Amino acid sequence: MILIPDVKRKKFGVFGLGVSGVATCEALAKSGAQVFSFDENRQARDKVADTEYRCEHPKNWPWKELEAVIVSPGVPLTHPKPHAIVRKAKLEKVAVIGDTELFARALNALEPRARPRVIGVTGSNGKSTTTALIGHVLKQAGEDAYVGGNIGEAVLSLPAFENDAIYVLELSSFQLDLTYSLRLDAAVFLNLSPDHIERHGSIDGYLDAKKRIFLNQTADDLAIIGVDDDYAQSVCTEMMARGPAAVRPVSAGSALGRGVYALEDKIYYNLDGKTSLAGDLSKARSLRGVHNQQNAAAAVAVCEKFGVDPALAVKSALRYEGLPHRIEEVGRNGKVLFINDSKATNADAAARALAAFTDIFWIAGGKPKEGGIESLLPLMDRVQTVYLIGEAAANFEAVLKDAVKCVHCGDLDKAVAAAAKDAAKSDAKNPVVLLSPACASYDQFKNFEERGRAFRDLVSELSATNGEAA
């Protein structure tokens, strides 16, 4: 656990008691602070009932004495309107921050020679895979690398700072909005597509939040930026012009005069005026698709800064096992392959999975997001049938019906059964049943993880019924 300096006997509010909220309470309490916590969910409040930071309604907090309020990343700061806790803090002139800001303050309190190296990764899509892949490559190279933030462990639950360690953090736009003093040795901005507009007010607000990953970087630091979409390309151009960090572009599909790029499954790098081949990713089953080639290029670009040869980085990437719910192979029933891509909660993410396969029996739908799925129409030549679930079903059919056969299934159980049956009967040599919803999950599931686990369980049951190993 990471302890927070200079908080002994000081008072803090913690609003939101999910994984990161509880870790924040624990870190502050162990650092000697007095913590006042609350969550609007009764079950969450019950989790801390027997602790020294047990819940107390914010109306009873000692607002005039609070140093700061640490809020869950999900708490709206500005849009669609500020949460009541944010309005109260502003009224009382109390700072509103996140757990990553406490991590940054603990980091900044260290002497320079005691400071570990820190990597941050953001982007609309691919940030979890890239974060995990960077951690994997660094560990394979013998580094003490710890991975957390928006993936895996809460940032304050990571091991106490070690000066020879590397901390690899996934950072969402919500987390970056609550972070002010974090300086990253390497900051990765992968891509940007319309998402979370309701939270940031506009695409420009969303982009501004993502760009905060470069705050506080110096000339000694590195900015790794994808250049495969217009938004990220503009960020790369801006960073190259204004610095101060060195900029290393990455791409999947375009050769670069400088940086790291992927072409036809091969990773190339040009960091000193000479282009070299780092290796071939064609056999990396956990890194299917062009988008994962961009993720791999970013990982190679980052790890080279920390002394890992690009060829070694690619060899390590071939041994990467992947993350759950991200183009995850979860079973095979006869000739039919089942892919769990439940993490694809927007059209851009779904496009990446659709582009990775052919003869697809696609399960899509859920809680619709702004932006729609019109951008997916050019990929429908890869899809044989779409099986629609959730609130988005009617809208999705209206968009897709002239391009591909659509079947209303309502829920995931019916969709898996129908898709599996049709795929097995099809003439396709290697049919794929793909769950890549292009939607949020919370119309029928608690989160995308629960949706992905449900899909995996249905595939296992299906395989067991038919006498196949899942």
Short mmCIF file of C-alpha atoms in Angstrom, two decimals:
data_model
loop_
_atom_site.label_atom_id
_atom_site.label_comp_id
_atom_site.label_asym_id
_atom_site.label_seq_id
_atom_site.Cartn_x
_atom_site.Cartn_y
_atom_site.Cartn_z
CA MET A 1 0.00 0.00 0.00
CA ILE A 2 1.15 3.54 -0.76
CA LEU A 3 1.06 5.83 2.25
CA ILE A 4 0.35 9.54 1.90
CA PRO A 5 2.83 12.01 3.46
CA ASP A 6 1.89 15.04 5.54
CA VAL A 7 -1.68 13.98 6.30
CA LYS A 8 -1.32 12.94 9.93
CA ARG A 9 -4.22 14.26 12.03
CA LYS A 10 -5.66 16.02 8.96
CA LYS A 11 -9.23 15.40 7.86
CA PHE A 12 -10.41 14.11 4.50
CA GLY A 13 -13.73 13.15 2.97
CA VAL A 14 -14.01 10.11 0.70
CA PHE A 15 -17.13 9.89 -1.44
CA GLY A 16 -17.70 6.58 -3.22
CA LEU A 17 -16.67 3.25 -1.72
CA GLY A 18 -15.88 1.08 -4.68
CA VAL A 19 -12.49 -0.63 -4.94
CA SER A 20 -10.56 2.62 -5.29
CA GLY A 21 -12.61 4.40 -2.61
CA VAL A 22 -11.98 1.74 0.03
CA ALA A 23 -8.28 1.67 -0.90
CA THR A 24 -8.18 5.46 -0.49
CA CYS A 25 -9.77 5.26 2.96
CA GLU A 26 -7.31 2.58 4.00
CA ALA A 27 -4.26 4.46 2.70
CA LEU A 28 -5.30 7.72 4.36
CA ALA A 29 -6.16 6.03 7.66
CA LYS A 30 -2.83 4.15 7.74
CA SER A 31 -1.10 7.45 6.99
CA GLY A 32 -2.60 8.97 10.12
CA ALA A 33 -5.44 10.97 8.59
CA GLN A 34 -8.97 11.14 9.92
CA VAL A 35 -11.34 9.91 7.22
CA PHE A 36 -15.04 10.65 6.74
CA SER A 37 -16.57 8.35 4.14
CA PHE A 38 -19.89 7.89 2.38
CA ASP A 39 -21.50 6.05 -0.49
CA GLU A 40 -25.05 6.37 -1.80
CA ASN A 41 -25.27 2.57 -1.96
CA ARG A 42 -26.22 0.82 1.28
CA GLN A 43 -24.22 -2.32 0.50
CA ALA A 44 -21.11 -0.23 -0.10
CA ARG A 45 -21.62 1.54 3.22
CA ASP A 46 -22.00 -1.80 5.01
CA LYS A 47 -18.56 -2.90 3.75
CA VAL A 48 -16.83 -0.33 5.98
CA ALA A 49 -19.21 -0.46 8.95
CA ASP A 50 -16.58 -1.95 11.28
CA THR A 51 -13.69 0.28 10.27
CA GLU A 52 -12.33 3.54 11.64
CA TYR A 53 -13.57 5.25 8.48
CA ARG A 54 -17.15 3.99 8.77
CA CYS A 55 -19.71 6.00 6.87
CA GLU A 56 -21.20 9.25 7.99
CA HIS A 57 -23.50 11.36 5.84
CA PRO A 58 -21.68 14.31 4.23
CA LYS A 59 -24.05 16.77 5.91
CA ASN A 60 -22.30 15.79 9.16
CA TRP A 61 -18.75 16.10 7.84
CA PRO A 62 -16.56 18.85 9.36
CA TRP A 63 -16.41 20.80 6.11
CA LYS A 64 -14.52 23.77 7.53
CA GLU A 65 -11.71 21.44 8.56
CA LEU A 66 -11.45 19.18 5.51
CA GLU A 67 -8.22 19.23 3.50
CA ALA A 68 -9.89 17.68 0.44
CA VAL A 69 -12.68 15.42 -0.74
CA ILE A 70 -11.58 12.38 -2.74
CA VAL A 71 -14.39 11.31 -5.05
CA SER A 72 -14.94 8.21 -7.13
CA PRO A 73 -14.02 8.75 -10.81
CA GLY A 74 -17.68 8.16 -11.67
CA VAL A 75 -18.89 11.25 -9.79
CA PRO A 76 -19.84 13.99 -12.32
CA LEU A 77 -17.78 17.15 -11.94
CA THR A 78 -19.47 19.38 -14.52
CA HIS A 79 -21.77 17.43 -16.86
CA PRO A 80 -24.59 16.68 -17.16
CA LYS A 81 -24.48 18.67 -13.91
CA PRO A 82 -22.11 18.67 -10.92
CA HIS A 83 -22.91 16.08 -8.28
CA ALA A 84 -24.22 17.44 -4.98
CA ILE A 85 -20.96 16.51 -3.23
CA VAL A 86 -19.00 18.53 -5.80
CA ARG A 87 -21.31 21.53 -5.41
CA LYS A 88 -20.97 21.34 -1.62
CA ALA A 89 -17.17 21.14 -1.82
CA LYS A 90 -17.04 24.14 -4.12
CA LEU A 91 -19.30 26.10 -1.79
CA GLU A 92 -17.03 25.25 1.15
CA LYS A 93 -13.85 25.91 -0.91
CA VAL A 94 -12.64 22.33 -0.39
CA ALA A 95 -10.52 20.73 -3.13
CA VAL A 96 -12.07 17.82 -5.07
CA ILE A 97 -9.45 15.27 -6.17
CA GLY A 98 -9.09 11.59 -7.00
CA ASP A 99 -6.96 8.77 -5.65
CA THR A 100 -4.42 9.24 -8.46
CA GLU A 101 -3.76 12.75 -7.19
CA LEU A 102 -2.93 11.30 -3.75
CA PHE A 103 -0.57 8.86 -5.52
CA ALA A 104 1.02 11.85 -7.27
CA ARG A 105 1.44 13.78 -4.01
CA ALA A 106 3.12 10.80 -2.39
CA LEU A 107 5.39 10.48 -5.42
CA ASN A 108 6.27 14.18 -5.43
CA ALA A 109 7.26 14.07 -1.76
CA LEU A 110 10.14 11.70 -2.52
CA GLU A 111 13.73 12.75 -3.07
CA PRO A 112 14.57 12.55 -6.82
CA ARG A 113 16.89 9.57 -6.34
CA ALA A 114 14.18 7.70 -4.43
CA ARG A 115 11.54 8.30 -7.08
CA PRO A 116 10.36 5.24 -9.04
CA ARG A 117 9.57 5.50 -12.73
CA VAL A 118 5.90 5.90 -13.67
CA ILE A 119 4.11 5.20 -16.95
CA GLY A 120 0.55 6.32 -17.71
CA VAL A 121 -1.69 5.06 -20.51
CA THR A 122 -4.92 6.59 -21.80
CA GLY A 123 -7.09 6.48 -24.92
CA SER A 124 -10.67 5.70 -25.87
CA ASN A 125 -9.80 2.11 -26.72
CA GLY A 126 -6.92 -0.25 -26.06
CA LYS A 127 -5.62 1.34 -22.87
CA SER A 128 -6.18 -1.74 -20.69
CA THR A 129 -4.44 -4.08 -23.14
CA THR A 130 -1.57 -1.64 -23.66
CA THR A 131 -1.13 -1.10 -19.92
CA ALA A 132 -1.10 -4.84 -19.21
CA LEU A 133 1.18 -5.52 -22.17
CA ILE A 134 3.71 -2.91 -21.04
CA GLY A 135 3.72 -4.46 -17.58
CA HIS A 136 4.17 -7.94 -19.08
CA VAL A 137 7.10 -6.90 -21.30
CA LEU A 138 8.85 -5.07 -18.48
CA LYS A 139 8.47 -8.03 -16.14
CA GLN A 140 9.80 -10.38 -18.83
CA ALA A 141 12.81 -8.07 -19.11
CA GLY A 142 13.48 -8.46 -15.38
CA GLU A 143 12.02 -5.18 -14.15
CA ASP A 144 9.94 -4.85 -10.99
CA ALA A 145 6.79 -3.56 -12.70
CA TYR A 146 3.48 -2.96 -10.95
CA VAL A 147 0.26 -2.49 -12.92
CA GLY A 148 -2.85 -0.72 -11.61
CA GLY A 149 -5.07 2.33 -11.71
CA ASN A 150 -8.12 1.83 -13.90
CA ILE A 151 -7.10 -1.81 -14.37
CA GLY A 152 -6.53 -4.42 -11.69
CA GLU A 153 -5.44 -2.95 -8.38
CA ALA A 154 -6.43 0.51 -7.21
CA VAL A 155 -3.48 2.85 -7.51
CA LEU A 156 -3.07 3.28 -3.73
CA SER A 157 -3.16 -0.50 -3.22
CA LEU A 158 0.00 -0.96 -5.25
CA PRO A 159 3.19 -1.85 -3.34
CA ALA A 160 4.97 0.95 -1.49
CA PHE A 161 7.32 2.97 -3.66
CA GLU A 162 10.61 1.33 -4.61
CA ASN A 163 13.15 3.51 -6.37
CA ASP A 164 14.09 0.81 -8.89
CA ALA A 165 10.48 -0.16 -9.68
CA ILE A 166 8.22 0.91 -12.54
CA TYR A 167 4.55 1.69 -11.93
CA VAL A 168 2.32 1.28 -15.00
CA LEU A 169 -1.05 3.02 -14.66
CA GLU A 170 -4.15 2.90 -16.83
CA LEU A 171 -5.76 6.33 -16.59
CA SER A 172 -9.31 7.07 -17.71
CA SER A 173 -10.52 10.54 -18.64
CA PHE A 174 -12.51 10.55 -15.39
CA GLN A 175 -9.35 9.90 -13.36
CA LEU A 176 -7.33 12.47 -15.28
CA ASP A 177 -9.99 15.09 -14.59
CA LEU A 178 -9.28 14.62 -10.87
CA THR A 179 -5.48 14.65 -11.14
CA TYR A 180 -3.31 17.77 -11.06
CA SER A 181 0.27 17.10 -10.00
CA LEU A 182 1.14 13.73 -11.55
CA ARG A 183 4.32 13.73 -13.61
CA LEU A 184 4.80 10.71 -15.85
CA ASP A 185 8.15 9.51 -17.15
CA ALA A 186 6.24 8.11 -20.12
CA ALA A 187 2.70 9.15 -21.06
CA VAL A 188 0.78 7.19 -23.71
CA PHE A 189 -2.18 8.66 -25.65
CA LEU A 190 -3.43 5.90 -27.95
CA ASN A 191 -6.48 7.25 -29.75
CA LEU A 192 -9.70 9.17 -29.34
CA SER A 193 -13.24 8.48 -30.54
CA PRO A 194 -16.54 10.01 -29.37
CA ASP A 195 -17.36 8.57 -25.93
CA HIS A 196 -18.36 9.82 -22.49
CA ILE A 197 -19.75 12.98 -24.08
CA GLU A 198 -22.48 13.13 -21.43
CA ARG A 199 -19.73 13.38 -18.80
CA HIS A 200 -17.43 15.87 -20.53
CA GLY A 201 -20.05 17.97 -22.31
CA SER A 202 -18.48 17.74 -25.77
CA ILE A 203 -15.81 15.91 -27.71
CA ASP A 204 -13.50 18.85 -27.03
CA GLY A 205 -14.07 18.46 -23.30
CA TYR A 206 -13.30 14.75 -23.58
CA LEU A 207 -10.13 15.47 -25.56
CA ASP A 208 -9.00 18.08 -23.03
CA ALA A 209 -9.39 15.54 -20.21
CA LYS A 210 -7.30 12.96 -22.07
CA LYS A 211 -4.56 15.50 -22.82
CA ARG A 212 -4.09 16.04 -19.09
CA ILE A 213 -1.92 12.91 -19.15
CA PHE A 214 0.90 15.16 -20.39
CA LEU A 215 0.59 17.66 -17.54
CA ASN A 216 3.86 18.25 -15.70
CA GLN A 217 6.06 16.30 -18.12
CA THR A 218 9.59 17.63 -18.56
CA ALA A 219 12.26 17.42 -21.24
CA ASP A 220 13.44 14.18 -19.61
CA ASP A 221 10.10 12.51 -20.24
CA LEU A 222 8.50 10.81 -23.23
CA ALA A 223 5.07 11.25 -24.84
CA ILE A 224 3.96 8.28 -26.95
CA ILE A 225 1.06 9.25 -29.20
CA GLY A 226 -1.02 7.29 -31.71
CA VAL A 227 -1.47 8.97 -35.08
CA ASP A 228 -4.18 6.76 -36.60
CA ASP A 229 -7.14 9.07 -35.92
CA ASP A 230 -7.55 12.79 -36.50
CA TYR A 231 -7.93 13.69 -32.82
CA ALA A 232 -4.78 11.89 -31.69
CA GLN A 233 -2.88 13.14 -34.74
CA SER A 234 -3.72 16.71 -33.75
CA VAL A 235 -2.45 16.03 -30.23
CA CYS A 236 0.80 14.63 -31.64
CA THR A 237 1.29 17.71 -33.81
CA GLU A 238 0.56 20.01 -30.87
CA MET A 239 2.95 18.17 -28.55
CA MET A 240 5.73 18.19 -31.11
CA ALA A 241 5.33 21.94 -31.47
CA ARG A 242 5.15 22.90 -27.81
CA GLY A 243 7.00 20.14 -25.93
CA PRO A 244 8.60 19.94 -23.47
CA ALA A 245 8.53 16.12 -23.54
CA ALA A 246 10.07 14.22 -26.43
CA VAL A 247 7.36 12.80 -28.71
CA ARG A 248 7.38 9.29 -30.16
CA PRO A 249 4.54 8.63 -32.66
CA VAL A 250 3.07 5.14 -33.08
CA SER A 251 0.84 3.73 -35.79
CA ALA A 252 -0.78 0.56 -37.09
CA GLY A 253 -0.98 0.70 -40.86
CA SER A 254 1.20 3.69 -41.72
CA ALA A 255 4.97 3.76 -42.06
CA LEU A 256 6.53 6.51 -39.97
CA GLY A 257 9.73 8.41 -40.57
CA ARG A 258 10.24 8.42 -36.81
CA GLY A 259 8.61 6.32 -34.13
CA VAL A 260 7.22 2.77 -33.96
CA TYR A 261 4.71 1.32 -36.38
CA ALA A 262 3.06 -1.91 -37.49
CA LEU A 263 2.56 -3.08 -41.08
CA GLU A 264 1.04 -6.47 -41.95
CA ASP A 265 1.67 -7.94 -38.49
CA LYS A 266 5.28 -6.75 -38.36
CA ILE A 267 6.56 -4.12 -35.92
CA TYR A 268 9.14 -1.60 -37.16
CA TYR A 269 10.94 1.16 -35.31
CA ASN A 270 12.91 4.23 -36.30
CA LEU A 271 14.32 5.98 -33.26
CA ASP A 272 17.71 7.12 -34.56
CA GLY A 273 17.21 7.74 -38.29
CA LYS A 274 17.33 4.09 -39.30
CA THR A 275 14.31 1.82 -39.73
CA SER A 276 14.63 -1.68 -38.25
CA LEU A 277 12.34 -4.69 -37.90
CA ALA A 278 11.48 -5.50 -34.29
CA GLY A 279 9.54 -8.68 -35.01
CA ASP A 280 6.43 -10.44 -36.30
CA LEU A 281 3.15 -10.48 -34.34
CA SER A 282 1.21 -12.79 -36.68
CA LYS A 283 1.27 -15.66 -34.16
CA ALA A 284 0.22 -13.55 -31.17
CA ARG A 285 -3.28 -14.96 -30.60
CA SER A 286 -3.98 -12.54 -27.76
CA LEU A 287 -3.16 -9.54 -29.95
CA ARG A 288 -5.48 -10.13 -32.89
CA GLY A 289 -6.47 -7.20 -35.09
CA VAL A 290 -4.91 -4.01 -36.37
CA HIS A 291 -5.85 -2.15 -33.19
CA ASN A 292 -3.74 -4.55 -31.12
CA GLN A 293 -0.84 -3.90 -33.44
CA GLN A 294 -1.09 -0.24 -32.44
CA ASN A 295 -1.20 -1.34 -28.79
CA ALA A 296 1.90 -3.46 -29.34
CA ALA A 297 3.70 -0.62 -31.14
CA ALA A 298 2.96 1.66 -28.19
CA ALA A 299 4.27 -0.96 -25.75
CA VAL A 300 7.48 -1.34 -27.77
CA ALA A 301 7.89 2.46 -27.87
CA VAL A 302 7.47 2.74 -24.11
CA CYS A 303 9.61 -0.20 -23.10
CA GLU A 304 12.51 0.91 -25.30
CA LYS A 305 12.74 4.07 -23.16
CA PHE A 306 13.28 1.82 -20.15
CA GLY A 307 16.04 -0.19 -21.77
CA VAL A 308 14.15 -3.06 -23.40
CA ASP A 309 15.35 -3.85 -26.91
CA PRO A 310 12.42 -3.68 -29.40
CA ALA A 311 13.09 -7.21 -30.67
CA LEU A 312 12.95 -8.55 -27.10
CA ALA A 313 9.75 -6.58 -26.49
CA VAL A 314 8.06 -8.23 -29.48
CA LYS A 315 9.21 -11.68 -28.39
CA SER A 316 7.72 -11.00 -24.96
CA ALA A 317 4.48 -9.79 -26.57
CA LEU A 318 4.10 -13.18 -28.27
CA ARG A 319 3.83 -14.70 -24.78
CA TYR A 320 1.23 -12.20 -23.60
CA GLU A 321 -1.93 -14.04 -22.54
CA GLY A 322 -4.36 -11.15 -22.97
CA LEU A 323 -7.08 -9.69 -20.77
CA PRO A 324 -10.59 -11.02 -20.12
CA HIS A 325 -13.40 -9.54 -22.21
CA ARG A 326 -11.12 -8.07 -24.87
CA ILE A 327 -11.22 -10.22 -28.04
CA GLU A 328 -10.85 -13.16 -25.67
CA GLU A 329 -11.10 -16.66 -27.09
CA VAL A 330 -13.42 -18.44 -24.66
CA GLY A 331 -14.27 -21.68 -26.42
CA ARG A 332 -14.70 -23.70 -29.54
CA ASN A 333 -17.66 -25.92 -30.36
CA GLY A 334 -16.89 -27.99 -33.41
CA LYS A 335 -15.81 -25.54 -36.09
CA VAL A 336 -17.31 -22.53 -34.28
CA LEU A 337 -14.96 -20.19 -32.41
CA PHE A 338 -16.45 -18.05 -29.59
CA ILE A 339 -14.92 -14.63 -28.90
CA ASN A 340 -15.75 -12.53 -25.83
CA ASP A 341 -15.27 -8.83 -26.54
CA SER A 342 -17.67 -7.53 -23.89
CA LYS A 343 -15.32 -4.60 -23.21
CA ALA A 344 -16.33 -3.15 -26.60
CA THR A 345 -18.80 -0.61 -25.24
CA ASN A 346 -18.74 1.75 -28.22
CA ALA A 347 -18.74 1.47 -32.00
CA ASP A 348 -15.05 2.20 -32.40
CA ALA A 349 -14.12 -0.65 -30.07
CA ALA A 350 -16.53 -3.03 -31.82
CA ALA A 351 -15.04 -2.06 -35.18
CA ARG A 352 -11.69 -3.36 -34.03
CA ALA A 353 -13.10 -6.81 -33.26
CA LEU A 354 -15.18 -6.94 -36.45
CA ALA A 355 -12.10 -6.12 -38.50
CA ALA A 356 -10.18 -9.01 -36.91
CA PHE A 357 -12.45 -11.81 -38.20
CA THR A 358 -14.59 -12.96 -41.13
CA ASP A 359 -17.76 -15.08 -41.22
CA ILE A 360 -18.98 -13.43 -38.04
CA PHE A 361 -22.19 -14.18 -36.19
CA TRP A 362 -22.29 -10.96 -34.23
CA ILE A 363 -24.04 -10.39 -30.89
CA ALA A 364 -24.60 -6.67 -30.38
CA GLY A 365 -26.66 -4.28 -28.29
CA GLY A 366 -27.21 -3.12 -24.75
CA LYS A 367 -27.45 0.41 -23.39
CA PRO A 368 -26.80 2.65 -26.42
CA LYS A 369 -24.15 5.34 -26.38
CA GLU A 370 -23.90 8.62 -28.22
CA GLY A 371 -22.31 8.33 -31.65
CA GLY A 372 -24.38 5.36 -32.86
CA ILE A 373 -23.09 2.53 -35.04
CA GLU A 374 -23.32 3.99 -38.55
CA SER A 375 -19.53 3.82 -38.70
CA LEU A 376 -19.74 0.01 -38.60
CA LEU A 377 -21.69 -0.34 -41.87
CA PRO A 378 -18.56 -0.80 -44.04
CA LEU A 379 -17.67 -3.87 -41.94
CA MET A 380 -20.94 -5.70 -42.52
CA ASP A 381 -19.46 -7.68 -45.39
CA ARG A 382 -17.64 -9.64 -42.66
CA VAL A 383 -20.88 -10.41 -40.80
CA GLN A 384 -23.40 -13.11 -41.73
CA THR A 385 -26.05 -12.27 -39.11
CA VAL A 386 -26.46 -9.82 -36.23
CA TYR A 387 -28.19 -11.01 -33.04
CA LEU A 388 -29.61 -7.99 -31.22
CA ILE A 389 -30.06 -7.65 -27.47
CA GLY A 390 -30.97 -4.96 -24.96
CA GLU A 391 -32.32 -1.44 -25.31
CA ALA A 392 -30.41 -0.70 -28.51
CA ALA A 393 -31.95 -3.53 -30.52
CA ALA A 394 -34.56 -1.54 -32.47
CA ASN A 395 -32.19 1.33 -33.20
CA PHE A 396 -29.42 -1.01 -34.31
CA GLU A 397 -31.79 -2.87 -36.65
CA ALA A 398 -32.88 0.42 -38.22
CA VAL A 399 -29.25 1.20 -39.03
CA LEU A 400 -28.14 -2.29 -40.11
CA LYS A 401 -31.16 -3.97 -41.74
CA ASP A 402 -30.28 -3.01 -45.32
CA ALA A 403 -26.70 -4.26 -44.93
CA VAL A 404 -27.03 -7.49 -42.97
CA LYS A 405 -29.61 -9.93 -41.62
CA CYS A 406 -30.79 -8.90 -38.14
CA VAL A 407 -32.39 -11.17 -35.52
CA HIS A 408 -34.04 -9.79 -32.38
CA CYS A 409 -33.09 -12.01 -29.42
CA GLY A 410 -33.78 -9.76 -26.44
CA ASP A 411 -31.23 -11.23 -24.07
CA LEU A 412 -27.79 -12.79 -24.19
CA ASP A 413 -28.96 -16.36 -23.52
CA LYS A 414 -31.16 -16.42 -26.61
CA ALA A 415 -28.56 -14.64 -28.70
CA VAL A 416 -25.79 -17.14 -27.89
CA ALA A 417 -28.07 -20.11 -28.59
CA ALA A 418 -29.24 -18.68 -31.92
CA ALA A 419 -25.80 -17.54 -33.07
CA ALA A 420 -24.16 -20.84 -32.15
CA LYS A 421 -26.83 -22.84 -34.00
CA ASP A 422 -26.63 -20.72 -37.14
CA ALA A 423 -22.82 -20.68 -37.14
CA ALA A 424 -22.66 -24.47 -36.84
CA LYS A 425 -25.07 -24.91 -39.75
CA SER A 426 -23.38 -22.35 -41.98
CA ASP A 427 -21.14 -23.11 -44.93
CA ALA A 428 -18.35 -21.04 -43.38
CA LYS A 429 -15.14 -22.96 -42.75
CA ASN A 430 -14.21 -21.00 -39.62
CA PRO A 431 -17.31 -19.22 -38.30
CA VAL A 432 -16.96 -16.92 -35.30
CA VAL A 433 -19.62 -16.10 -32.72
CA LEU A 434 -18.55 -12.67 -31.55
CA LEU A 435 -19.90 -10.80 -28.54
CA SER A 436 -18.85 -7.22 -29.26
CA PRO A 437 -21.84 -5.18 -28.12
CA ALA A 438 -20.90 -1.60 -29.14
CA CYS A 439 -22.97 -0.62 -26.08
CA ALA A 440 -22.77 -0.19 -22.35
CA SER A 441 -23.99 -3.16 -20.34
CA TYR A 442 -26.07 -1.70 -17.56
CA ASP A 443 -29.49 -2.21 -19.10
CA GLN A 444 -29.17 -5.95 -18.39
CA PHE A 445 -25.88 -6.36 -16.50
CA LYS A 446 -24.01 -4.59 -13.72
CA ASN A 447 -20.97 -3.99 -15.92
CA PHE A 448 -19.15 -5.32 -18.97
CA GLU A 449 -17.29 -7.87 -16.83
CA GLU A 450 -20.55 -9.46 -15.67
CA ARG A 451 -21.77 -9.53 -19.29
CA GLY A 452 -18.54 -11.16 -20.43
CA ARG A 453 -18.65 -13.78 -17.67
CA ALA A 454 -22.25 -14.59 -18.60
CA PHE A 455 -21.18 -15.12 -22.21
CA ARG A 456 -18.31 -17.35 -21.14
CA ASP A 457 -20.63 -19.43 -18.95
CA LEU A 458 -23.15 -19.83 -21.78
CA VAL A 459 -20.39 -21.00 -24.12
CA SER A 460 -19.18 -23.50 -21.51
CA GLU A 461 -22.70 -24.86 -21.04
CA LEU A 462 -23.20 -25.09 -24.77
CA SER A 463 -19.94 -26.96 -25.25
CA ALA A 464 -20.70 -29.32 -22.35
CA THR A 465 -24.12 -30.10 -23.79
CA ASN A 466 -22.56 -30.94 -27.14
CA GLY A 467 -19.69 -32.92 -25.67
CA GLU A 468 -16.98 -30.50 -26.66
CA ALA A 469 -14.22 -28.99 -24.53
CA ALA A 470 -14.72 -25.26 -24.09
#
